Amino acid sequence: MILVFGGALFYTQVLNDDQPEKFTLSEVEPSSSPAGSAPAAVSDAASSSASSPAAAAGLNGGWTVGADSLVGYRVKEILVGLESQAVGRTSDVTGELTVTGDSVTAAKFTADLTTVKSDKSQRDGQFRGRIMDTGTHPTATFVSTEPIPVPAGAVSGQKFTSTVTGDLTLRGVTKSVTFDLNGQKKGPGFELVAQIPIVFADFDIPNPSGGPAQVGDDGILEVQLNLAPKD
């Protein structure tokens, strides 16, 4: 028993130290340009909403998922009474959104769940098989169903938070979800971060518990998107 407890303690306090941190916005210097200043060129679509800071800053139009975007999960595990975390992620993320006036009017994103990886190959096998059945349901998708506000401060690089509502599909089950999206302008693009609570039963996801590791009834869907202007 002592050996089992000692092994669990080593696992949770040493091996678990290597788990990735939660996604957070990076530190970026705010733009020195006034929020309402117009760029050298503004699209025709933006001209109809010139009173909007987003339109005046030339944000109207399409934005697409760029490099270094990640989607994954974070789940609490209990091993011999000690708590640790399981984290898996994939960079195979695609999607785009459209800004019109002072809001995002359409957004759709897809993550390839067949390439999600954690620090344990056994856990990854369980994730792709029994838990998420990626052979039948290889992707997770999110489609917005309500406009997403673009705060005035977003155009000058200030960090902002917007409420997002849309349809999330996991393991072939689609549910409406509402969550906070944190973001900021970063260079020519945008950086967006979200932590979306997931109750496994809502999406017909089997409880991930296996072997000595026990998992609760819920987890977090983690999202980090870097958006670039669409060509």
Coordinates of C-alpha atoms in Angstrom, one line a residue:
M1 CA 0.0 0.0 0.0
I2 CA 2.9 2.4 0.8
L3 CA 4.4 1.7 -2.6
V4 CA 1.1 2.4 -4.3
F5 CA 0.6 5.6 -2.4
G6 CA 4.2 6.7 -3.0
G7 CA 3.8 6.0 -6.8
A8 CA 0.6 8.0 -6.9
L9 CA 2.2 10.9 -5.0
F10 CA 5.1 10.8 -7.5
Y11 CA 2.7 10.8 -10.4
T12 CA 0.6 13.7 -9.2
Q13 CA 3.4 15.9 -7.8
V14 CA 6.2 15.3 -10.3
L15 CA 4.8 13.9 -13.5
N16 CA 1.8 16.2 -13.4
D17 CA 4.1 19.3 -13.2
D18 CA 4.7 18.8 -17.0
Q19 CA 1.0 19.4 -17.8
P20 CA 0.5 22.5 -20.0
E21 CA -0.9 25.6 -18.3
K22 CA -4.4 26.9 -19.1
F23 CA -4.6 29.1 -22.2
T24 CA -4.2 32.8 -21.4
L25 CA -3.8 35.9 -23.5
S26 CA -0.2 36.9 -24.2
E27 CA 1.1 40.3 -23.2
V28 CA 0.9 42.7 -26.1
E29 CA 1.5 46.4 -26.2
P30 CA -1.7 48.3 -27.0
S31 CA -1.7 50.1 -30.4
S32 CA -0.8 53.8 -30.3
S33 CA -3.5 54.5 -32.9
P34 CA -6.7 56.0 -31.6
A35 CA -9.5 53.5 -31.6
G36 CA -11.6 55.5 -34.0
S37 CA -8.9 56.4 -36.5
A38 CA -9.5 55.1 -40.1
P39 CA -6.9 53.0 -41.8
A40 CA -5.4 53.8 -45.2
A41 CA -8.1 51.7 -46.9
V42 CA -11.5 50.6 -45.7
S43 CA -13.6 48.0 -47.6
D44 CA -16.9 48.9 -49.1
A45 CA -18.6 46.6 -46.6
A46 CA -17.1 48.7 -43.8
S47 CA -18.2 52.0 -45.2
S48 CA -21.8 51.3 -44.5
S49 CA -21.0 51.0 -40.8
A50 CA -18.4 53.8 -40.5
S51 CA -19.8 54.8 -37.1
S52 CA -18.6 51.5 -35.7
P53 CA -15.0 51.5 -34.3
A54 CA -14.5 48.0 -35.7
A55 CA -15.5 49.2 -39.1
A56 CA -13.4 52.3 -38.9
A57 CA -10.4 50.2 -38.0
G58 CA -10.9 48.0 -41.1
L59 CA -11.9 44.9 -39.2
N60 CA -14.9 44.2 -41.3
G61 CA -14.8 41.1 -43.4
G62 CA -13.5 37.6 -43.1
W63 CA -10.9 36.2 -40.6
T64 CA -9.4 32.7 -40.7
V65 CA -7.7 30.4 -38.2
G66 CA -3.9 30.9 -38.3
A67 CA -0.8 29.2 -37.1
D68 CA -0.3 28.2 -33.4
S69 CA -4.0 27.7 -32.8
L70 CA -4.9 24.9 -30.4
V71 CA -8.0 23.1 -29.1
G72 CA -8.0 20.5 -26.4
Y73 CA -9.4 19.2 -23.1
R74 CA -8.5 19.5 -19.4
V75 CA -9.9 16.9 -17.0
K76 CA -9.3 16.4 -13.3
E77 CA -8.1 12.9 -12.4
I78 CA -8.1 11.3 -8.9
L79 CA -5.4 8.7 -8.3
V80 CA -5.5 7.1 -4.8
G81 CA -7.2 10.1 -3.4
L82 CA -4.8 12.6 -5.0
E83 CA -5.8 15.1 -7.6
S84 CA -4.0 15.6 -10.9
Q85 CA -5.0 16.9 -14.4
A86 CA -5.1 15.3 -17.8
V87 CA -4.5 17.6 -20.7
G88 CA -4.7 16.8 -24.4
R89 CA -4.4 19.1 -27.4
T90 CA -4.3 19.3 -31.2
S91 CA -3.1 22.1 -33.5
D92 CA -5.3 20.7 -36.4
V93 CA -7.8 23.5 -36.2
T94 CA -9.6 25.2 -39.0
G95 CA -12.4 27.8 -39.3
E96 CA -13.3 31.4 -40.0
L97 CA -15.5 34.2 -38.8
T98 CA -17.0 37.4 -40.3
V99 CA -17.1 40.8 -38.7
T100 CA -19.8 43.2 -39.8
G101 CA -20.1 46.6 -38.0
D102 CA -19.6 46.1 -34.3
S103 CA -20.1 42.3 -34.1
V104 CA -19.1 38.9 -35.4
T105 CA -22.1 37.9 -37.5
A106 CA -20.9 34.3 -38.4
A107 CA -18.3 32.0 -37.0
K108 CA -17.5 28.3 -37.5
F109 CA -14.5 26.3 -36.2
T110 CA -13.5 22.6 -36.5
A111 CA -10.9 20.6 -34.6
D112 CA -9.5 17.2 -35.7
L113 CA -9.9 15.0 -32.6
T114 CA -8.0 12.2 -34.2
T115 CA -4.7 14.1 -33.6
V116 CA -5.4 15.1 -30.0
K117 CA -2.4 14.1 -27.9
S118 CA -1.6 14.1 -24.1
D119 CA 1.5 13.0 -22.3
K120 CA 0.2 9.4 -22.1
S121 CA -0.2 7.2 -25.2
Q122 CA -2.6 4.9 -23.2
R123 CA -4.8 7.8 -22.4
D124 CA -4.8 8.9 -26.1
G125 CA -5.9 5.5 -27.2
Q126 CA -8.8 5.6 -24.8
F127 CA -9.7 9.1 -25.9
R128 CA -9.7 8.1 -29.6
G129 CA -11.5 4.9 -29.0
R130 CA -14.0 4.3 -26.1
I131 CA -14.4 7.9 -25.0
M132 CA -14.7 10.0 -28.2
D133 CA -15.0 7.3 -30.9
T134 CA -13.0 9.4 -33.4
G135 CA -13.3 6.6 -36.0
T136 CA -17.0 7.6 -36.3
H137 CA -16.8 11.2 -35.0
P138 CA -13.4 12.5 -36.1
T139 CA -14.1 16.2 -35.5
A140 CA -15.5 18.7 -33.0
T141 CA -17.3 21.7 -34.4
F142 CA -18.6 25.0 -33.1
V143 CA -21.0 27.3 -35.0
S144 CA -22.2 30.6 -33.6
T145 CA -25.9 31.2 -33.4
E146 CA -26.0 34.8 -32.1
P147 CA -23.9 37.9 -33.0
I148 CA -20.8 38.3 -30.9
P149 CA -20.1 41.9 -29.8
V150 CA -16.7 43.4 -30.8
P151 CA -15.9 45.9 -28.0
A152 CA -14.6 49.3 -29.1
G153 CA -11.4 48.7 -27.2
A154 CA -10.6 45.6 -29.3
V155 CA -9.5 47.7 -32.2
S156 CA -6.7 49.4 -30.2
G157 CA -5.3 46.2 -28.7
Q158 CA -7.1 46.3 -25.4
K159 CA -8.0 42.9 -23.9
F160 CA -11.7 42.3 -24.0
T161 CA -14.3 39.7 -23.0
S162 CA -17.4 38.8 -25.1
T163 CA -20.2 36.4 -24.5
V164 CA -20.5 33.7 -27.1
T165 CA -23.5 31.5 -27.9
G166 CA -23.5 28.7 -30.5
D167 CA -23.9 25.0 -31.3
L168 CA -21.1 22.7 -30.1
T169 CA -20.9 19.2 -31.6
L170 CA -18.9 16.5 -29.8
R171 CA -19.2 12.8 -30.5
G172 CA -22.0 13.4 -32.9
V173 CA -24.2 15.3 -30.4
T174 CA -25.0 19.0 -30.9
K175 CA -25.8 21.2 -27.9
S176 CA -26.2 25.0 -27.5
V177 CA -23.5 26.4 -25.2
T178 CA -22.8 29.9 -23.9
F179 CA -19.3 30.9 -22.7
D180 CA -17.0 33.9 -22.2
L181 CA -14.4 34.6 -25.0
N182 CA -11.3 36.6 -24.1
G183 CA -9.4 38.3 -26.8
Q184 CA -7.1 41.0 -28.0
K185 CA -5.7 42.4 -31.3
K186 CA -2.3 41.0 -31.9
G187 CA -0.3 42.5 -34.8
P188 CA -2.5 42.2 -37.9
G189 CA -4.7 39.5 -36.4
F190 CA -6.5 38.6 -33.2
E191 CA -5.8 36.2 -30.3
L192 CA -8.8 34.5 -28.7
V193 CA -9.0 32.2 -25.7
A194 CA -11.9 30.3 -24.1
Q195 CA -12.5 27.7 -21.4
I196 CA -15.8 25.9 -22.1
P197 CA -17.2 23.7 -19.4
I198 CA -18.4 20.3 -20.7
V199 CA -20.7 17.8 -18.9
F200 CA -19.9 14.5 -20.5
A201 CA -23.4 13.1 -20.3
D202 CA -24.8 16.1 -22.3
F203 CA -22.8 14.8 -25.3
D204 CA -23.1 11.1 -24.7
I205 CA -19.5 10.9 -23.8
P206 CA -18.7 7.9 -21.6
N207 CA -17.0 8.6 -18.3
P208 CA -13.3 8.7 -19.0
S209 CA -12.3 6.9 -15.8
G210 CA -10.0 3.9 -16.3
G211 CA -7.5 1.9 -14.3
P212 CA -6.5 3.6 -11.1
A213 CA -7.4 7.0 -12.4
Q214 CA -10.9 8.2 -11.7
V215 CA -12.5 11.1 -13.5
G216 CA -15.6 13.2 -12.6
D217 CA -18.6 14.0 -14.7
D218 CA -17.2 17.0 -16.4
G219 CA -14.2 18.7 -18.0
I220 CA -13.1 21.8 -19.9
L221 CA -12.8 22.3 -23.6
E222 CA -9.9 24.7 -24.1
V223 CA -9.5 26.9 -27.1
Q224 CA -6.7 29.2 -28.3
L225 CA -7.2 30.7 -31.7
N226 CA -5.0 33.1 -33.6
L227 CA -7.0 34.7 -36.4
A228 CA -5.5 36.3 -39.5
P229 CA -7.3 38.5 -42.1
K230 CA -8.8 36.3 -44.8
D231 CA -7.2 36.8 -48.2

